[in-house]
């Protein structure tokens, strides 16, 4: 599933295509995209809107129109945009004809993606109940993160997957951030000490920024005519690297399951029990709690 860095990369690529353009005609061929609303009704509402800005909040793309309305796009598993229509594409779910005559196609193989058209006053309440702070914004501070984690018994990995803790972090970047912060994924979220929360705060930002850089590099690589794949083959510190050596200490990366998700960590850098404070052991039940 695309996480914040992947969605941000889509936003950066799509913004120059959409911003300032009027949606001349919109066709939505998959009712799942707009349910429970009729796709034909949503398509008719979108037609004629002019795009002001393309923004992102967490894993959501926000197409802001000059009218004040906003189209909220969540790519879920496999949603993506193409700048040209391919004849007979079985995975095309919507086609937007822009006022410069070009088409933008929304594709989705698994069909979990969603389009939600919101009125001007609906956007903020929608996010307020669903998303925590934007991790690359000024409001995401160690104190804000600490407040989101306070009293939570869930493992920190599960807490990070909850979008109300911090917006946009998913399975990959949760593992990457915990490795950077040297925190075991099963540590109790509400039991982290102040310096640990501060380390996690910095680690979330660093992991996401590295992800955005990598996505940018990947995009550049795609344009290379010689087919070289540049920076695509390395980069993750723990995610998907079971049995491979930790970048920091050389210990083999281990894989466990937390909150039902595959979770990679370094058993040496990320200790569950601090050597000096056995009283901080999480209870067994916290290992099984979920989001
Ligand atoms: Zn290590």
Tab-separated table of C-alpha atoms and ligand atoms in Angstrom:
chain	number	residue	atom	x	y	z
A	1	UNK	CA	0.000	0.000	0.000
A	2	UNK	CA	1.339	3.441	-0.822
A	3	UNK	CA	2.379	5.373	2.260
A	4	UNK	CA	3.122	9.068	2.688
A	5	UNK	CA	6.308	9.124	0.544
A	6	UNK	CA	4.629	7.320	-2.355
A	7	UNK	CA	1.534	9.538	-2.240
A	8	UNK	CA	3.699	12.637	-1.987
A	9	UNK	CA	5.592	11.479	-5.068
A	10	UNK	CA	2.313	11.060	-6.955
A	11	UNK	CA	1.278	14.543	-5.831
A	12	UNK	CA	4.500	16.144	-7.063
A	13	UNK	CA	4.210	14.448	-10.434
A	14	UNK	CA	0.511	15.158	-10.916
A	15	UNK	CA	0.372	18.747	-9.593
A	16	UNK	CA	1.800	20.402	-12.721
A	17	UNK	CA	-0.603	18.386	-14.870
A	18	UNK	CA	-3.757	19.308	-12.927
A	19	UNK	CA	-3.208	22.704	-11.342
A	20	UNK	CA	-5.006	25.507	-13.185
A	21	UNK	CA	-6.841	23.051	-15.448
A	22	UNK	CA	-10.588	22.729	-15.767
A	23	UNK	CA	-12.122	19.245	-15.745
A	24	UNK	CA	-13.903	19.243	-19.077
A	25	UNK	CA	-15.480	15.823	-18.787
A	26	UNK	CA	-15.255	13.096	-16.161
A	27	UNK	CA	-16.183	9.450	-16.667
A	28	UNK	CA	-16.247	7.076	-13.715
A	29	UNK	CA	-16.772	3.488	-14.796
A	30	UNK	CA	-16.505	1.777	-11.394
A	31	UNK	CA	-19.199	2.270	-8.795
A	32	UNK	CA	-16.877	1.124	-6.011
A	33	UNK	CA	-14.797	4.264	-6.464
A	34	UNK	CA	-17.551	6.602	-5.261
A	35	UNK	CA	-19.887	4.357	-3.270
A	36	UNK	CA	-22.334	4.819	-1.736
A	37	UNK	CA	-22.792	7.641	-4.239
A	38	UNK	CA	-23.747	7.049	-7.870
A	39	UNK	CA	-20.562	7.434	-9.966
A	40	UNK	CA	-22.495	9.219	-12.711
A	41	UNK	CA	-23.684	11.842	-10.225
A	42	UNK	CA	-20.174	12.400	-8.856
A	43	UNK	CA	-18.753	12.600	-12.382
A	44	UNK	CA	-21.351	15.228	-13.320
A	45	UNK	CA	-20.541	17.230	-10.189
A	46	UNK	CA	-16.811	17.147	-10.983
A	47	UNK	CA	-17.249	18.222	-14.589
A	48	UNK	CA	-16.590	21.933	-14.928
A	49	UNK	CA	-14.576	22.285	-11.716
A	50	UNK	CA	-11.228	24.068	-12.064
A	51	UNK	CA	-8.266	22.697	-10.073
A	52	UNK	CA	-6.641	25.213	-7.766
A	53	UNK	CA	-4.059	23.044	-5.977
A	54	UNK	CA	-3.134	19.409	-5.526
A	55	UNK	CA	-2.328	18.767	-1.887
A	56	UNK	CA	-1.688	15.783	0.335
A	57	UNK	CA	-2.714	14.949	3.884
A	58	UNK	CA	-1.397	11.682	5.275
A	59	UNK	CA	-2.037	9.112	2.557
A	60	UNK	CA	-4.807	11.189	0.950
A	61	UNK	CA	-4.481	13.243	-2.200
A	62	UNK	CA	-6.616	16.379	-2.095
A	63	UNK	CA	-7.672	17.958	-5.371
A	64	UNK	CA	-8.703	21.438	-4.267
A	65	UNK	CA	-11.009	23.224	-6.658
A	66	UNK	CA	-11.425	26.980	-7.107
A	67	UNK	CA	-15.039	26.533	-5.978
A	68	UNK	CA	-13.794	25.530	-2.527
A	69	UNK	CA	-14.843	21.920	-2.946
A	70	UNK	CA	-12.270	19.154	-2.712
A	71	UNK	CA	-11.925	15.684	-4.187
A	72	UNK	CA	-10.328	13.349	-1.682
A	73	UNK	CA	-8.498	10.458	-3.345
A	74	UNK	CA	-7.211	7.470	-1.395
A	75	UNK	CA	-5.175	5.061	-3.523
A	76	UNK	CA	-5.431	2.199	-0.984
A	77	UNK	CA	-3.660	-0.868	-2.416
A	78	UNK	CA	-3.179	-0.303	-6.126
A	79	UNK	CA	-4.690	3.025	-7.194
A	80	UNK	CA	-2.576	5.079	-9.597
A	81	UNK	CA	-2.790	7.846	-12.161
A	82	UNK	CA	-1.627	7.789	-15.762
A	83	UNK	CA	-1.273	10.793	-17.980
A	84	UNK	CA	-2.509	9.016	-21.082
A	85	UNK	CA	-5.376	6.663	-21.736
A	86	UNK	CA	-4.534	3.216	-23.085
A	87	UNK	CA	-7.197	1.812	-25.359
A	88	UNK	CA	-9.108	-1.018	-23.687
A	89	UNK	CA	-7.250	-0.779	-20.346
A	90	UNK	CA	-9.252	-3.212	-18.135
A	91	UNK	CA	-8.076	-1.504	-14.937
A	92	UNK	CA	-9.037	2.060	-15.876
A	93	UNK	CA	-11.729	3.167	-13.389
A	94	UNK	CA	-12.063	6.819	-14.348
A	95	UNK	CA	-10.954	9.137	-17.125
A	96	UNK	CA	-10.707	12.903	-16.710
A	97	UNK	CA	-10.543	15.041	-19.847
A	98	UNK	CA	-8.766	18.327	-19.080
A	99	UNK	CA	-9.355	21.640	-20.845
A	100	UNK	CA	-6.015	21.331	-22.655
A	101	UNK	CA	-7.370	18.230	-24.401
A	102	UNK	CA	-5.276	15.739	-22.417
A	103	UNK	CA	-6.601	12.801	-20.392
A	104	UNK	CA	-5.720	11.733	-16.883
A	105	UNK	CA	-6.627	8.123	-16.173
A	106	UNK	CA	-7.207	6.607	-12.748
A	107	UNK	CA	-6.303	2.901	-12.671
A	108	UNK	CA	-6.903	0.451	-9.845
A	109	UNK	CA	-6.313	-3.296	-10.153
A	110	UNK	CA	-7.614	-4.304	-6.706
A	111	UNK	CA	-10.349	-1.618	-6.689
A	112	UNK	CA	-9.996	-0.532	-3.060
A	113	UNK	CA	-9.283	3.107	-3.926
A	114	UNK	CA	-11.860	5.790	-3.170
A	115	UNK	CA	-12.931	9.174	-4.545
A	116	UNK	CA	-14.888	11.385	-2.182
A	117	UNK	CA	-16.151	14.810	-3.232
A	118	UNK	CA	-16.455	17.132	-0.238
A	119	UNK	CA	-18.067	20.540	0.139
A	120	UNK	CA	-15.840	23.401	1.383
A	121	UNK	CA	-16.749	23.010	5.058
A	122	UNK	CA	-16.488	19.214	5.117
A	123	UNK	CA	-12.772	18.681	4.629
A	124	UNK	CA	-11.372	19.722	8.006
A	125	UNK	CA	-13.945	17.794	10.095
A	126	UNK	CA	-13.316	14.742	7.905
A	127	UNK	CA	-9.604	14.778	8.676
A	128	UNK	CA	-9.939	15.878	12.301
A	129	UNK	CA	-11.598	12.624	13.302
A	130	UNK	CA	-9.328	10.390	11.245
A	131	UNK	CA	-5.787	11.781	11.155
A	132	UNK	CA	-3.121	12.867	13.605
A	133	UNK	CA	-0.533	15.512	12.865
A	134	UNK	CA	1.090	15.752	9.466
A	135	UNK	CA	4.585	14.390	10.181
A	136	UNK	CA	6.450	16.780	7.885
A	137	UNK	CA	4.495	19.808	9.145
A	138	UNK	CA	5.217	22.231	11.977
A	139	UNK	CA	2.477	20.835	14.238
A	140	UNK	CA	4.232	17.468	14.529
A	141	UNK	CA	6.421	17.967	17.590
A	142	UNK	CA	7.770	15.524	20.180
A	143	UNK	CA	5.136	16.888	22.605
A	144	UNK	CA	2.343	16.293	20.095
A	145	UNK	CA	3.530	12.739	19.481
A	146	UNK	CA	3.833	12.149	23.210
A	147	UNK	CA	0.229	13.300	23.712
A	148	UNK	CA	-0.965	10.912	20.995
A	149	UNK	CA	0.849	7.981	22.644
A	150	UNK	CA	-0.031	8.724	26.245
A	151	UNK	CA	-1.769	5.895	28.141
A	152	UNK	CA	-1.899	3.636	25.109
A	153	UNK	CA	-1.294	-0.013	25.922
A	154	UNK	CA	-0.884	-1.107	22.301
A	155	UNK	CA	2.582	-1.959	20.962
A	156	UNK	CA	4.265	1.110	19.488
A	157	UNK	CA	4.239	-0.498	16.030
A	158	UNK	CA	0.437	-0.817	16.196
A	159	UNK	CA	0.110	2.757	17.467
A	160	UNK	CA	2.159	4.037	14.529
A	161	UNK	CA	-0.088	2.215	12.055
A	162	UNK	CA	-3.092	4.040	13.550
A	163	UNK	CA	-3.464	7.139	11.356
A	164	UNK	CA	-4.668	9.141	14.375
A	165	UNK	CA	-1.192	8.845	15.931
A	166	UNK	CA	0.628	10.386	12.989
A	167	UNK	CA	-0.784	10.696	9.484
A	168	UNK	CA	0.673	8.775	6.565
A	169	UNK	CA	2.830	6.137	8.267
A	170	UNK	CA	2.168	2.547	7.175
A	171	UNK	CA	3.867	-0.808	7.607
A	172	UNK	CA	7.111	0.049	5.814
A	173	UNK	CA	7.849	3.397	7.405
A	174	UNK	CA	6.724	2.297	10.877
A	175	UNK	CA	9.419	-0.411	10.815
A	176	UNK	CA	11.988	1.963	9.349
A	177	UNK	CA	11.269	4.643	11.968
A	178	UNK	CA	11.431	2.176	14.876
A	179	UNK	CA	14.815	0.908	13.654
A	180	UNK	CA	16.129	4.458	13.399
A	181	UNK	CA	14.856	5.210	16.918
A	182	UNK	CA	16.236	1.890	18.265
A	183	UNK	CA	12.825	0.933	19.659
A	184	UNK	CA	11.428	-2.591	19.726
A	185	UNK	CA	8.100	-2.752	17.851
A	186	UNK	CA	6.409	-4.446	20.838
A	187	UNK	CA	7.261	-1.728	23.332
A	188	UNK	CA	4.119	-0.345	24.958
A	189	UNK	CA	3.234	2.916	23.182
A	190	UNK	CA	2.311	4.771	26.358
A	191	UNK	CA	5.397	3.526	28.204
A	192	UNK	CA	8.061	5.244	26.113
A	193	UNK	CA	10.271	7.655	28.033
A	194	UNK	CA	10.610	11.265	26.924
A	195	UNK	CA	13.979	10.818	25.131
A	196	UNK	CA	12.584	7.746	23.374
A	197	UNK	CA	9.581	9.697	22.095
A	198	UNK	CA	11.923	12.451	20.920
A	199	UNK	CA	14.042	9.863	19.094
A	200	UNK	CA	10.940	8.345	17.523
A	201	UNK	CA	9.703	11.772	16.420
A	202	UNK	CA	13.001	12.469	14.638
A	203	UNK	CA	13.063	8.932	13.226
A	204	UNK	CA	9.573	9.183	11.706
A	205	UNK	CA	10.581	12.366	9.897
A	206	UNK	CA	13.933	10.940	8.750
A	207	UNK	CA	12.385	7.692	7.497
A	208	UNK	CA	9.664	9.509	5.548
A	209	UNK	CA	12.110	12.017	4.056
A	210	UNK	CA	14.390	9.175	2.968
A	211	UNK	CA	11.353	7.542	1.383
A	212	UNK	CA	10.450	10.682	-0.552
A	213	UNK	CA	14.037	10.976	-1.781
A	214	UNK	CA	14.048	7.348	-2.847
A	215	UNK	CA	10.768	7.733	-4.717
A	216	UNK	CA	12.167	10.749	-6.516
A	217	UNK	CA	15.246	8.765	-7.433
A	218	UNK	CA	13.089	5.901	-8.652
A	219	UNK	CA	11.130	8.226	-10.891
A	220	UNK	CA	14.315	9.644	-12.365
A	221	UNK	CA	15.577	6.117	-12.952
A	222	UNK	CA	12.453	5.252	-14.884
A	223	UNK	CA	13.335	7.956	-17.365
A	224	UNK	CA	16.824	6.607	-17.996
A	225	UNK	CA	16.872	5.041	-21.460
A	226	UNK	CA	19.586	2.501	-20.603
A	227	UNK	CA	17.302	0.658	-18.183
A	228	UNK	CA	19.565	1.085	-15.156
A	229	UNK	CA	17.701	0.875	-11.894
A	230	UNK	CA	19.875	3.197	-9.798
A	231	UNK	CA	18.782	3.418	-6.211
A	232	UNK	CA	15.847	1.014	-6.364
A	233	UNK	CA	17.666	-2.043	-5.027
A	234	UNK	CA	18.789	-0.865	-1.588
A	235	UNK	CA	17.638	1.778	0.917
A	236	UNK	CA	15.350	-0.006	3.376
A	237	UNK	CA	17.075	-0.521	6.713
A	238	UNK	CA	14.896	-3.365	7.993
A	239	UNK	CA	11.701	-3.688	5.968
A	240	UNK	CA	11.692	-6.953	4.004
A	241	UNK	CA	15.300	-7.720	5.047
A	242	UNK	CA	14.835	-10.823	7.256
A	243	UNK	CA	18.184	-12.557	7.817
A	244	UNK	CA	20.216	-9.744	6.296
A	245	UNK	CA	22.728	-7.841	8.452
A	246	UNK	CA	21.674	-4.713	10.331
A	247	UNK	CA	23.339	-1.598	8.878
A	248	UNK	CA	24.377	-0.511	12.363
A	249	UNK	CA	25.555	-3.662	14.137
A	250	UNK	CA	25.597	-6.519	11.617
A	251	UNK	CA	23.072	-8.646	13.535
A	252	UNK	CA	20.612	-10.554	11.353
A	253	UNK	CA	17.308	-8.709	10.945
A	254	UNK	CA	14.422	-10.644	12.508
A	255	UNK	CA	10.779	-10.810	11.450
A	256	UNK	CA	7.788	-11.066	13.781
A	257	UNK	CA	4.101	-10.240	13.540
A	258	UNK	CA	2.648	-7.233	15.331
A	259	UNK	CA	-0.988	-6.193	14.994
A	260	UNK	CA	-1.298	-8.797	12.243
A	261	UNK	CA	1.423	-7.221	10.131
A	262	UNK	CA	4.856	-8.514	9.148
A	263	UNK	CA	7.352	-6.551	11.221
A	264	UNK	CA	11.113	-6.378	10.743
A	265	UNK	CA	13.590	-5.190	13.379
A	266	UNK	CA	17.114	-5.651	14.658
A	267	UNK	CA	17.060	-7.841	17.789
A	268	UNK	CA	20.254	-6.232	19.046
A	269	UNK	CA	19.630	-2.511	18.361
A	270	UNK	CA	15.962	-2.682	19.267
A	271	UNK	CA	15.739	-4.398	22.666
A	272	UNK	CA	12.368	-5.186	24.168
A	273	UNK	CA	13.683	-5.066	27.725
A	274	UNK	CA	16.021	-2.284	28.745
A	275	UNK	CA	19.009	-3.846	30.514
A	276	UNK	CA	18.644	-1.535	33.517
A	277	UNK	CA	14.894	-1.367	34.078
A	278	UNK	CA	13.159	-4.719	34.133
A	279	UNK	CA	10.146	-3.041	35.737
A	280	UNK	CA	9.246	-1.617	32.337
A	281	UNK	CA	8.483	-5.011	30.851
A	282	UNK	CA	5.265	-4.851	28.869
A	283	UNK	CA	2.634	-7.335	29.954
A	284	UNK	CA	2.071	-10.374	27.757
A	285	UNK	CA	-1.403	-9.149	26.839
A	286	UNK	CA	0.007	-6.049	25.147
A	287	UNK	CA	1.692	-8.322	22.634
A	288	UNK	CA	-1.687	-9.363	21.358
A	289	UNK	CA	-3.557	-6.094	21.390
A	290	UNK	CA	-4.182	-4.446	18.072
A	291	UNK	CA	-4.922	-0.995	16.760
B	1	LIG	ZN1	21.403	-3.652	14.775
